[in-house]
Amino acid sequence: MRPQIIALYLPQFHPIPENDEWWGEGFTEWTNVKKSKPLFKGHDQPRVPTELGYYDLRDQETRQKQADLAKLTGVTSFCYWHYWFGNGRRLMADIYDEVLASGKPDFGFCLGWANHSWYSKTWNKDGTTSNKLLIGQEYPGIEDEKMHFELLLRSFKDYRYTKINGKPFFLIYDPVAVPKEYLDNFRKWTKEAGFPDLYLVAEITKGNYIKPMLKEKGFDAVVYQGLNYTRHNTLLGKLGKIGHYVDYKMKPIKSLFTKKPAFLYDYRFYYKEFISKRDYEEDVIPQLFPQWDHSPRSGANGVIYWHSEPEFFKKHCLMAFDAIKNKHEDGQVLILKSWNEWGEGNYMEPDKTHGRGFINALREALEEYYGKE
């Protein structure tokens, strides 16, 4: 049985009034992508889209082409990032609302609640950031819970919505911040709507987000932001948390001598650490990373994985398939990070450097491991 592969999907490729106000008229994710510069010899920047071009997601034909490419890849659904800040305040909701209302594309989808405040970040020379609050994430209480759930329920009832054993899949970016009351009521109301339950997934992005604590809170499974957990193959890194911390703090100093960005990693070596023992656990969903380069957003202070070639991504995929092969049917799930995060250099879509390389790599890995459909 082939796994469900859920690809994270960013809907920020069209202008919205808030971005016009905060960043300048016409700002979209492409703004940073286009102005990105190479920071060292061999640095693959700027990234240039080919088949889909610098698209505007308000174009239904573009969304259909994305779905067609995803089907070719073996991806089974898009997980649209969903921004609900409380009291009905949403951002970048028009694309998803149109997908839901129009019935197109005829392709699986689900929602990931990006429950975090938005800040204007200024990157400092030492790698730290100075933040200005643009819009805050709030949890006002029961009326907000009801309003939010009514919106979610319309999605859950769509036949395209991703379900795990009949339970609507719902990812939460910051599982610690969301009140337990929200989760309890969402579960209760999902059952009252006729579903077996809600399948809640917590994204673990910080070291203090402990899986037992999240399971106790009501989450069914967790997914680790593996890039935060895979930098331990240096001498200091092998000494544990303290060594890793010292190594992290020394990187800006090292970069003064190497003349390369401080947080530069070689994908050819690190992909072997993206899947670990924890991913074999029933309540852990492994995450796939095709590539990562945050420099369009954060310049030399960004985390960059270079030499991220399709051949190594294919090997990474095969390791992920191994991690889930003996799990219960409900556990045959992978999250792909991401389908189109161009500003993070984290995407599958065709570009000038690799063409359809990452799309072909995932398809070939699936065919090699599970056979052709």
mmCIF file of C-alpha atoms in Angstrom:
data_model
loop_
_atom_site.group_PDB
_atom_site.id
_atom_site.type_symbol
_atom_site.label_atom_id
_atom_site.label_comp_id
_atom_site.label_asym_id
_atom_site.label_seq_id
_atom_site.Cartn_x
_atom_site.Cartn_y
_atom_site.Cartn_z
ATOM 1 C CA MET A 1 0.000 0.000 0.000
ATOM 2 C CA ARG A 2 1.368 3.360 -1.019
ATOM 3 C CA PRO A 3 1.439 6.024 1.703
ATOM 4 C CA GLN A 4 -0.577 9.180 1.844
ATOM 5 C CA ILE A 5 1.861 11.987 1.062
ATOM 6 C CA ILE A 6 0.597 15.336 2.289
ATOM 7 C CA ALA A 7 2.474 18.323 0.861
ATOM 8 C CA LEU A 8 2.513 21.608 2.776
ATOM 9 C CA TYR A 9 1.226 24.396 0.536
ATOM 10 C CA LEU A 10 1.794 28.148 0.900
ATOM 11 C CA PRO A 11 -0.983 30.398 -0.507
ATOM 12 C CA GLN A 12 1.082 33.618 -0.539
ATOM 13 C CA PHE A 13 1.697 34.124 -4.268
ATOM 14 C CA HIS A 14 -0.790 36.914 -4.905
ATOM 15 C CA PRO A 15 -1.122 40.439 -3.494
ATOM 16 C CA ILE A 16 -3.262 41.070 -0.408
ATOM 17 C CA PRO A 17 -4.031 44.433 1.252
ATOM 18 C CA GLU A 18 -2.121 43.600 4.436
ATOM 19 C CA ASN A 19 1.089 42.768 2.579
ATOM 20 C CA ASP A 20 0.705 45.933 0.506
ATOM 21 C CA GLU A 21 0.557 47.906 3.746
ATOM 22 C CA TRP A 22 3.376 46.101 5.544
ATOM 23 C CA TRP A 23 5.849 45.404 2.737
ATOM 24 C CA GLY A 24 4.903 47.624 -0.185
ATOM 25 C CA GLU A 25 2.340 47.508 -2.975
ATOM 26 C CA GLY A 26 2.261 44.256 -4.911
ATOM 27 C CA PHE A 27 4.363 42.281 -2.433
ATOM 28 C CA THR A 28 4.112 38.496 -2.749
ATOM 29 C CA GLU A 29 6.405 35.576 -1.997
ATOM 30 C CA TRP A 30 8.000 36.153 -5.401
ATOM 31 C CA THR A 31 9.335 39.550 -4.313
ATOM 32 C CA ASN A 32 12.093 38.046 -2.166
ATOM 33 C CA VAL A 33 12.678 35.155 -4.561
ATOM 34 C CA LYS A 34 13.400 37.469 -7.508
ATOM 35 C CA LYS A 35 15.814 39.744 -5.641
ATOM 36 C CA SER A 36 17.849 36.944 -4.035
ATOM 37 C CA LYS A 37 21.609 36.907 -4.772
ATOM 38 C CA PRO A 38 24.265 34.155 -4.568
ATOM 39 C CA LEU A 39 26.250 34.442 -1.336
ATOM 40 C CA PHE A 40 29.195 32.235 -2.307
ATOM 41 C CA LYS A 41 30.592 30.389 -5.302
ATOM 42 C CA GLY A 42 28.243 27.600 -6.289
ATOM 43 C CA HIS A 43 25.261 29.051 -4.400
ATOM 44 C CA ASP A 44 22.111 28.291 -6.409
ATOM 45 C CA GLN A 45 20.411 31.701 -6.242
ATOM 46 C CA PRO A 46 18.207 33.197 -7.468
ATOM 47 C CA ARG A 47 15.823 30.300 -8.014
ATOM 48 C CA VAL A 48 13.838 30.652 -11.240
ATOM 49 C CA PRO A 49 10.550 28.795 -11.836
ATOM 50 C CA THR A 50 10.079 27.317 -15.303
ATOM 51 C CA GLU A 51 6.885 25.442 -16.193
ATOM 52 C CA LEU A 52 4.585 27.403 -13.885
ATOM 53 C CA GLY A 53 6.466 30.695 -14.032
ATOM 54 C CA TYR A 54 6.045 33.428 -11.416
ATOM 55 C CA TYR A 55 2.432 32.455 -10.978
ATOM 56 C CA ASP A 56 -0.498 34.215 -9.341
ATOM 57 C CA LEU A 57 -2.548 31.722 -7.335
ATOM 58 C CA ARG A 58 -5.774 33.518 -8.192
ATOM 59 C CA ASP A 59 -5.440 31.811 -11.578
ATOM 60 C CA GLN A 60 -7.446 28.582 -11.470
ATOM 61 C CA GLU A 61 -5.450 27.123 -14.365
ATOM 62 C CA THR A 62 -2.228 27.476 -12.353
ATOM 63 C CA ARG A 63 -3.766 25.634 -9.404
ATOM 64 C CA GLN A 64 -4.866 22.864 -11.753
ATOM 65 C CA LYS A 65 -1.343 22.545 -13.165
ATOM 66 C CA GLN A 66 0.041 22.300 -9.630
ATOM 67 C CA ALA A 67 -2.370 19.469 -8.859
ATOM 68 C CA ASP A 68 -1.473 17.673 -12.102
ATOM 69 C CA LEU A 69 2.234 17.831 -11.223
ATOM 70 C CA ALA A 70 1.516 16.638 -7.694
ATOM 71 C CA LYS A 71 -0.415 13.621 -9.007
ATOM 72 C CA LEU A 72 2.528 12.787 -11.240
ATOM 73 C CA THR A 73 4.813 12.977 -8.224
ATOM 74 C CA GLY A 74 2.765 10.676 -6.009
ATOM 75 C CA VAL A 75 1.612 13.412 -3.632
ATOM 76 C CA THR A 76 -1.958 12.692 -2.538
ATOM 77 C CA SER A 77 -3.031 16.048 -1.085
ATOM 78 C CA PHE A 78 -2.040 19.636 -0.408
ATOM 79 C CA CYS A 79 -2.087 20.898 3.164
ATOM 80 C CA TYR A 80 -3.001 24.575 2.799
ATOM 81 C CA TRP A 81 -1.601 26.809 5.507
ATOM 82 C CA HIS A 82 -4.620 28.338 7.221
ATOM 83 C CA TYR A 83 -4.336 31.648 9.092
ATOM 84 C CA TRP A 84 -6.970 32.216 11.785
ATOM 85 C CA PHE A 85 -5.860 34.849 14.271
ATOM 86 C CA GLY A 86 -9.025 34.878 16.388
ATOM 87 C CA ASN A 87 -12.416 36.580 16.230
ATOM 88 C CA GLY A 88 -12.800 35.676 12.572
ATOM 89 C CA ARG A 89 -9.599 37.423 11.459
ATOM 90 C CA ARG A 90 -8.005 35.521 8.573
ATOM 91 C CA LEU A 91 -5.274 36.258 6.053
ATOM 92 C CA MET A 92 -4.610 34.829 2.581
ATOM 93 C CA ALA A 93 -7.876 32.918 2.752
ATOM 94 C CA ASP A 94 -9.260 33.723 -0.706
ATOM 95 C CA ILE A 95 -7.295 31.052 -2.582
ATOM 96 C CA TYR A 96 -8.381 28.206 -0.329
ATOM 97 C CA ASP A 97 -11.955 29.496 -0.167
ATOM 98 C CA GLU A 98 -12.135 29.404 -3.964
ATOM 99 C CA VAL A 99 -10.696 25.873 -4.087
ATOM 100 C CA LEU A 100 -13.340 24.781 -1.599
ATOM 101 C CA ALA A 101 -16.252 26.572 -3.283
ATOM 102 C CA SER A 102 -15.372 25.695 -6.887
ATOM 103 C CA GLY A 103 -14.597 22.010 -6.394
ATOM 104 C CA LYS A 104 -11.430 22.529 -8.434
ATOM 105 C CA PRO A 105 -8.871 21.153 -8.674
ATOM 106 C CA ASP A 106 -10.213 17.658 -8.088
ATOM 107 C CA PHE A 107 -7.329 16.832 -5.783
ATOM 108 C CA GLY A 108 -6.961 16.008 -2.108
ATOM 109 C CA PHE A 109 -6.503 18.787 0.409
ATOM 110 C CA CYS A 110 -6.469 19.488 4.139
ATOM 111 C CA LEU A 111 -5.620 22.353 6.478
ATOM 112 C CA GLY A 112 -2.677 23.275 8.656
ATOM 113 C CA TRP A 113 -3.414 25.978 11.223
ATOM 114 C CA ALA A 114 -0.469 28.391 11.176
ATOM 115 C CA ASN A 115 -1.363 29.658 14.654
ATOM 116 C CA HIS A 116 1.427 32.146 15.170
ATOM 117 C CA SER A 117 1.715 35.920 15.263
ATOM 118 C CA TRP A 118 3.185 37.750 12.283
ATOM 119 C CA TYR A 119 6.218 39.949 12.780
ATOM 120 C CA SER A 120 8.320 42.227 10.664
ATOM 121 C CA LYS A 121 11.799 40.764 11.125
ATOM 122 C CA THR A 122 15.069 42.647 10.891
ATOM 123 C CA TRP A 123 18.045 40.293 10.669
ATOM 124 C CA ASN A 124 21.071 41.378 12.699
ATOM 125 C CA LYS A 125 24.712 40.601 11.920
ATOM 126 C CA ASP A 126 24.948 38.089 14.773
ATOM 127 C CA GLY A 127 22.064 36.054 13.394
ATOM 128 C CA THR A 128 19.447 37.359 15.834
ATOM 129 C CA THR A 129 16.291 39.155 14.794
ATOM 130 C CA SER A 130 14.485 42.297 15.886
ATOM 131 C CA ASN A 131 10.738 41.838 15.662
ATOM 132 C CA LYS A 132 7.833 44.242 15.188
ATOM 133 C CA LEU A 133 4.376 42.776 15.739
ATOM 134 C CA LEU A 134 2.136 43.043 12.675
ATOM 135 C CA ILE A 135 -0.793 40.860 13.731
ATOM 136 C CA GLY A 136 -1.121 38.825 16.912
ATOM 137 C CA GLN A 137 -2.473 35.309 17.321
ATOM 138 C CA GLU A 138 -5.306 35.254 19.859
ATOM 139 C CA TYR A 139 -7.516 32.598 21.476
ATOM 140 C CA PRO A 140 -10.565 34.574 22.666
ATOM 141 C CA GLY A 141 -12.655 31.625 23.870
ATOM 142 C CA ILE A 142 -15.819 29.674 23.153
ATOM 143 C CA GLU A 143 -17.391 31.986 20.576
ATOM 144 C CA ASP A 144 -14.156 32.054 18.620
ATOM 145 C CA GLU A 145 -13.917 28.268 18.858
ATOM 146 C CA LYS A 146 -17.430 27.859 17.441
ATOM 147 C CA MET A 147 -16.835 30.340 14.632
ATOM 148 C CA HIS A 148 -13.542 28.676 13.719
ATOM 149 C CA PHE A 149 -15.007 25.192 13.811
ATOM 150 C CA GLU A 150 -17.939 26.088 11.570
ATOM 151 C CA LEU A 151 -15.391 27.172 8.979
ATOM 152 C CA LEU A 152 -13.419 23.953 9.398
ATOM 153 C CA LEU A 153 -16.514 21.777 9.196
ATOM 154 C CA ARG A 154 -17.346 23.016 5.706
ATOM 155 C CA SER A 155 -13.931 21.721 4.678
ATOM 156 C CA PHE A 156 -14.211 18.409 6.540
ATOM 157 C CA LYS A 157 -17.443 17.616 4.666
ATOM 158 C CA ASP A 158 -15.770 17.954 1.258
ATOM 159 C CA TYR A 159 -15.039 14.541 -0.295
ATOM 160 C CA ARG A 160 -11.556 15.765 -1.238
ATOM 161 C CA TYR A 161 -10.567 16.476 2.355
ATOM 162 C CA THR A 162 -7.802 14.188 3.654
ATOM 163 C CA LYS A 163 -8.965 11.739 6.286
ATOM 164 C CA ILE A 164 -7.137 9.135 8.339
ATOM 165 C CA ASN A 165 -9.465 6.182 8.931
ATOM 166 C CA GLY A 166 -12.406 8.514 8.413
ATOM 167 C CA LYS A 167 -11.027 11.232 10.710
ATOM 168 C CA PRO A 168 -10.346 14.685 9.195
ATOM 169 C CA PHE A 169 -6.625 15.462 9.283
ATOM 170 C CA PHE A 170 -5.776 18.770 10.976
ATOM 171 C CA LEU A 171 -2.209 19.976 11.499
ATOM 172 C CA ILE A 172 -1.357 22.637 14.101
ATOM 173 C CA TYR A 173 1.879 24.590 13.766
ATOM 174 C CA ASP A 174 2.209 25.642 17.428
ATOM 175 C CA PRO A 175 0.616 22.853 19.470
ATOM 176 C CA VAL A 176 1.779 24.249 22.804
ATOM 177 C CA ALA A 177 0.166 27.662 22.386
ATOM 178 C CA VAL A 178 -3.313 26.467 21.393
ATOM 179 C CA PRO A 179 -5.540 26.008 24.490
ATOM 180 C CA LYS A 180 -6.600 22.449 25.241
ATOM 181 C CA GLU A 181 -10.188 23.662 25.363
ATOM 182 C CA TYR A 182 -10.037 24.371 21.619
ATOM 183 C CA LEU A 183 -8.830 20.860 20.875
ATOM 184 C CA ASP A 184 -11.411 19.222 23.146
ATOM 185 C CA ASN A 185 -14.270 21.171 21.596
ATOM 186 C CA PHE A 186 -13.032 20.637 18.046
ATOM 187 C CA ARG A 187 -13.011 16.895 18.724
ATOM 188 C CA LYS A 188 -16.444 16.955 20.338
ATOM 189 C CA TRP A 189 -18.029 18.951 17.529
ATOM 190 C CA THR A 190 -16.369 16.802 14.844
ATOM 191 C CA LYS A 191 -17.963 13.706 16.362
ATOM 192 C CA GLU A 192 -21.325 15.444 16.646
ATOM 193 C CA ALA A 193 -21.043 16.246 12.924
ATOM 194 C CA GLY A 194 -20.909 12.498 12.186
ATOM 195 C CA PHE A 195 -17.179 11.819 11.895
ATOM 196 C CA PRO A 196 -15.430 9.160 14.014
ATOM 197 C CA ASP A 197 -13.149 11.845 15.493
ATOM 198 C CA LEU A 198 -10.644 14.514 14.506
ATOM 199 C CA TYR A 199 -7.091 13.451 13.628
ATOM 200 C CA LEU A 200 -4.914 16.099 15.280
ATOM 201 C CA VAL A 201 -1.255 16.409 14.328
ATOM 202 C CA ALA A 202 1.250 18.563 16.230
ATOM 203 C CA GLU A 203 4.277 20.036 14.492
ATOM 204 C CA ILE A 204 7.306 19.932 16.783
ATOM 205 C CA THR A 205 9.501 22.895 15.912
ATOM 206 C CA LYS A 206 11.262 23.419 19.246
ATOM 207 C CA GLY A 207 13.230 21.179 21.573
ATOM 208 C CA ASN A 208 10.899 21.833 24.502
ATOM 209 C CA TYR A 209 7.870 20.480 22.624
ATOM 210 C CA ILE A 210 7.787 16.995 24.142
ATOM 211 C CA LYS A 211 5.704 14.303 22.466
ATOM 212 C CA PRO A 212 4.203 12.811 25.678
ATOM 213 C CA MET A 213 3.013 16.266 26.700
ATOM 214 C CA LEU A 214 1.375 16.791 23.311
ATOM 215 C CA LYS A 215 -0.239 13.357 23.357
ATOM 216 C CA GLU A 216 -1.642 14.125 26.801
ATOM 217 C CA LYS A 217 -3.049 17.359 25.396
ATOM 218 C CA GLY A 218 -5.005 15.398 22.802
ATOM 219 C CA PHE A 219 -2.861 15.093 19.691
ATOM 220 C CA ASP A 220 -2.931 11.814 17.783
ATOM 221 C CA ALA A 221 0.480 12.200 16.162
ATOM 222 C CA VAL A 222 3.438 14.531 15.846
ATOM 223 C CA VAL A 223 5.692 15.557 12.990
ATOM 224 C CA TYR A 224 9.203 16.788 13.715
ATOM 225 C CA GLN A 225 10.644 19.810 11.944
ATOM 226 C CA GLY A 226 13.688 17.689 11.239
ATOM 227 C CA LEU A 227 15.970 20.517 10.163
ATOM 228 C CA ASN A 228 16.117 21.629 13.806
ATOM 229 C CA TYR A 229 17.282 18.212 14.937
ATOM 230 C CA THR A 230 19.875 17.180 12.384
ATOM 231 C CA ARG A 231 23.007 19.201 12.998
ATOM 232 C CA HIS A 232 24.923 16.945 15.346
ATOM 233 C CA ASN A 233 27.689 15.447 13.228
ATOM 234 C CA THR A 234 30.306 18.017 14.240
ATOM 235 C CA LEU A 235 32.659 17.251 17.119
ATOM 236 C CA LEU A 236 30.874 19.701 19.416
ATOM 237 C CA GLY A 237 27.483 18.514 18.217
ATOM 238 C CA LYS A 238 28.263 14.978 19.326
ATOM 239 C CA LEU A 239 28.818 16.226 22.882
ATOM 240 C CA GLY A 240 25.086 16.747 23.328
ATOM 241 C CA LYS A 241 22.935 19.818 23.848
ATOM 242 C CA ILE A 242 25.676 21.962 25.383
ATOM 243 C CA GLY A 243 28.127 21.138 22.608
ATOM 244 C CA HIS A 244 25.455 21.730 20.002
ATOM 245 C CA TYR A 245 24.633 25.106 21.568
ATOM 246 C CA VAL A 246 28.299 26.169 21.598
ATOM 247 C CA ASP A 247 28.731 24.985 18.021
ATOM 248 C CA TYR A 248 25.656 26.984 16.962
ATOM 249 C CA LYS A 249 26.918 30.157 18.643
ATOM 250 C CA MET A 250 30.384 29.790 17.084
ATOM 251 C CA LYS A 251 29.125 29.532 13.517
ATOM 252 C CA PRO A 252 28.927 33.314 12.887
ATOM 253 C CA ILE A 253 32.562 33.584 14.044
ATOM 254 C CA LYS A 254 33.624 30.726 11.766
ATOM 255 C CA SER A 255 31.906 32.372 8.815
ATOM 256 C CA LEU A 256 34.231 35.365 9.125
ATOM 257 C CA PHE A 257 37.105 33.044 8.180
ATOM 258 C CA THR A 258 35.348 30.791 5.669
ATOM 259 C CA LYS A 259 33.597 33.708 3.900
ATOM 260 C CA LYS A 260 30.491 31.563 3.685
ATOM 261 C CA PRO A 261 27.144 31.886 5.489
ATOM 262 C CA ALA A 262 27.239 30.720 9.094
ATOM 263 C CA PHE A 263 24.430 28.199 8.816
ATOM 264 C CA LEU A 264 25.505 26.372 5.672
ATOM 265 C CA TYR A 265 25.030 22.598 5.577
ATOM 266 C CA ASP A 266 25.747 19.956 2.964
ATOM 267 C CA TYR A 267 22.552 18.106 2.023
ATOM 268 C CA ARG A 268 24.593 15.153 0.712
ATOM 269 C CA PHE A 269 25.532 14.276 4.284
ATOM 270 C CA TYR A 270 22.622 15.597 6.329
ATOM 271 C CA TYR A 271 19.808 13.895 4.413
ATOM 272 C CA LYS A 272 20.873 10.697 6.193
ATOM 273 C CA GLU A 273 19.808 12.279 9.492
ATOM 274 C CA PHE A 274 16.404 13.578 8.365
ATOM 275 C CA ILE A 275 14.847 10.202 9.194
ATOM 276 C CA SER A 276 15.722 8.786 12.620
ATOM 277 C CA LYS A 277 14.537 6.147 15.098
ATOM 278 C CA ARG A 278 11.744 8.378 16.329
ATOM 279 C CA ASP A 279 10.129 8.274 12.864
ATOM 280 C CA TYR A 280 9.532 4.536 13.250
ATOM 281 C CA GLU A 281 7.146 5.185 16.155
ATOM 282 C CA GLU A 282 3.443 4.716 15.372
ATOM 283 C CA ASP A 283 2.472 8.228 16.453
ATOM 284 C CA VAL A 284 5.203 10.035 14.496
ATOM 285 C CA ILE A 285 4.721 11.144 10.883
ATOM 286 C CA PRO A 286 8.065 11.346 9.040
ATOM 287 C CA GLN A 287 8.746 14.509 7.082
ATOM 288 C CA LEU A 288 10.368 14.772 3.656
ATOM 289 C CA PHE A 289 12.673 17.696 2.793
ATOM 290 C CA PRO A 290 13.528 18.107 -0.902
ATOM 291 C CA GLN A 291 15.707 21.210 -0.382
ATOM 292 C CA TRP A 292 16.097 24.235 1.881
ATOM 293 C CA ASP A 293 17.613 27.705 1.430
ATOM 294 C CA HIS A 294 16.211 30.506 3.567
ATOM 295 C CA SER A 295 18.524 33.190 2.144
ATOM 296 C CA PRO A 296 15.847 34.882 -0.043
ATOM 297 C CA ARG A 297 14.147 35.915 3.198
ATOM 298 C CA SER A 298 17.048 36.251 5.629
ATOM 299 C CA GLY A 299 20.205 36.681 3.543
ATOM 300 C CA ALA A 300 23.474 35.374 4.958
ATOM 301 C CA ASN A 301 21.789 34.671 8.300
ATOM 302 C CA GLY A 302 19.519 32.029 6.809
ATOM 303 C CA VAL A 303 19.893 28.271 7.046
ATOM 304 C CA ILE A 304 21.087 26.908 3.708
ATOM 305 C CA TYR A 305 21.374 23.285 2.596
ATOM 306 C CA TRP A 306 23.466 23.224 -0.552
ATOM 307 C CA HIS A 307 24.125 20.273 -2.873
ATOM 308 C CA SER A 308 20.465 19.370 -2.425
ATOM 309 C CA GLU A 309 20.228 17.258 -5.556
ATOM 310 C CA PRO A 310 17.278 15.048 -6.617
ATOM 311 C CA GLU A 311 19.418 11.883 -6.361
ATOM 312 C CA PHE A 312 19.956 12.462 -2.628
ATOM 313 C CA PHE A 313 16.323 13.421 -2.095
ATOM 314 C CA LYS A 314 15.340 10.086 -3.642
ATOM 315 C CA LYS A 315 17.514 8.257 -1.095
ATOM 316 C CA HIS A 316 15.949 10.320 1.673
ATOM 317 C CA CYS A 317 12.479 9.247 0.447
ATOM 318 C CA LEU A 318 13.456 5.573 0.478
ATOM 319 C CA MET A 319 14.594 5.936 4.093
ATOM 320 C CA ALA A 320 11.215 7.480 4.970
ATOM 321 C CA PHE A 321 9.356 4.577 3.323
ATOM 322 C CA ASP A 322 11.359 2.185 5.486
ATOM 323 C CA ALA A 323 10.262 4.093 8.581
ATOM 324 C CA ILE A 324 6.542 3.574 7.901
ATOM 325 C CA LYS A 325 6.423 0.175 6.197
ATOM 326 C CA ASN A 326 5.541 -1.756 9.372
ATOM 327 C CA LYS A 327 3.123 0.779 10.791
ATOM 328 C CA HIS A 328 -0.618 0.284 11.036
ATOM 329 C CA GLU A 329 -2.581 1.432 8.008
ATOM 330 C CA ASP A 330 -3.359 4.719 9.797
ATOM 331 C CA GLY A 331 0.370 5.342 10.093
ATOM 332 C CA GLN A 332 1.155 5.040 6.402
ATOM 333 C CA VAL A 333 1.454 8.819 6.133
ATOM 334 C CA LEU A 334 4.260 11.218 5.193
ATOM 335 C CA ILE A 335 4.395 14.997 5.190
ATOM 336 C CA LEU A 336 6.295 16.694 2.391
ATOM 337 C CA LYS A 337 7.822 20.014 3.393
ATOM 338 C CA SER A 338 6.986 21.663 1.080
ATOM 339 C CA TRP A 339 5.298 21.915 -2.305
ATOM 340 C CA ASN A 340 5.932 25.607 -2.992
ATOM 341 C CA GLU A 341 7.843 27.465 -0.257
ATOM 342 C CA TRP A 342 10.000 29.302 -2.786
ATOM 343 C CA GLY A 343 11.117 31.958 -0.293
ATOM 344 C CA GLU A 344 12.642 29.187 1.840
ATOM 345 C CA GLY A 345 14.108 27.352 -1.141
ATOM 346 C CA ASN A 346 11.884 24.486 -0.012
ATOM 347 C CA TYR A 347 9.769 23.321 -2.945
ATOM 348 C CA MET A 348 9.082 20.575 -5.473
ATOM 349 C CA GLU A 349 7.969 22.647 -8.440
ATOM 350 C CA PRO A 350 10.103 22.742 -11.612
ATOM 351 C CA ASP A 351 12.907 25.299 -11.739
ATOM 352 C CA LYS A 352 15.758 26.347 -14.016
ATOM 353 C CA THR A 353 18.359 24.277 -12.145
ATOM 354 C CA HIS A 354 16.661 20.895 -11.745
ATOM 355 C CA GLY A 355 13.602 21.008 -13.985
ATOM 356 C CA ARG A 356 11.266 18.280 -12.747
ATOM 357 C CA GLY A 357 14.125 16.617 -10.906
ATOM 358 C CA PHE A 358 12.523 16.496 -7.450
ATOM 359 C CA ILE A 359 9.156 15.485 -8.882
ATOM 360 C CA ASN A 360 10.789 12.619 -10.775
ATOM 361 C CA ALA A 361 12.869 11.627 -7.743
ATOM 362 C CA LEU A 362 9.826 11.114 -5.523
ATOM 363 C CA ARG A 363 7.927 9.260 -8.241
ATOM 364 C CA GLU A 364 10.903 7.006 -8.941
ATOM 365 C CA ALA A 365 11.371 6.299 -5.238
ATOM 366 C CA LEU A 366 7.703 5.290 -4.920
ATOM 367 C CA GLU A 367 7.894 3.038 -7.970
ATOM 368 C CA GLU A 368 11.137 1.455 -6.796
ATOM 369 C CA TYR A 369 9.774 0.769 -3.312
ATOM 370 C CA TYR A 370 6.099 -0.013 -3.954
ATOM 371 C CA GLY A 371 6.018 -0.860 -7.651
ATOM 372 C CA LYS A 372 4.212 0.961 -10.437
ATOM 373 C CA GLU A 373 0.507 1.652 -10.026
#
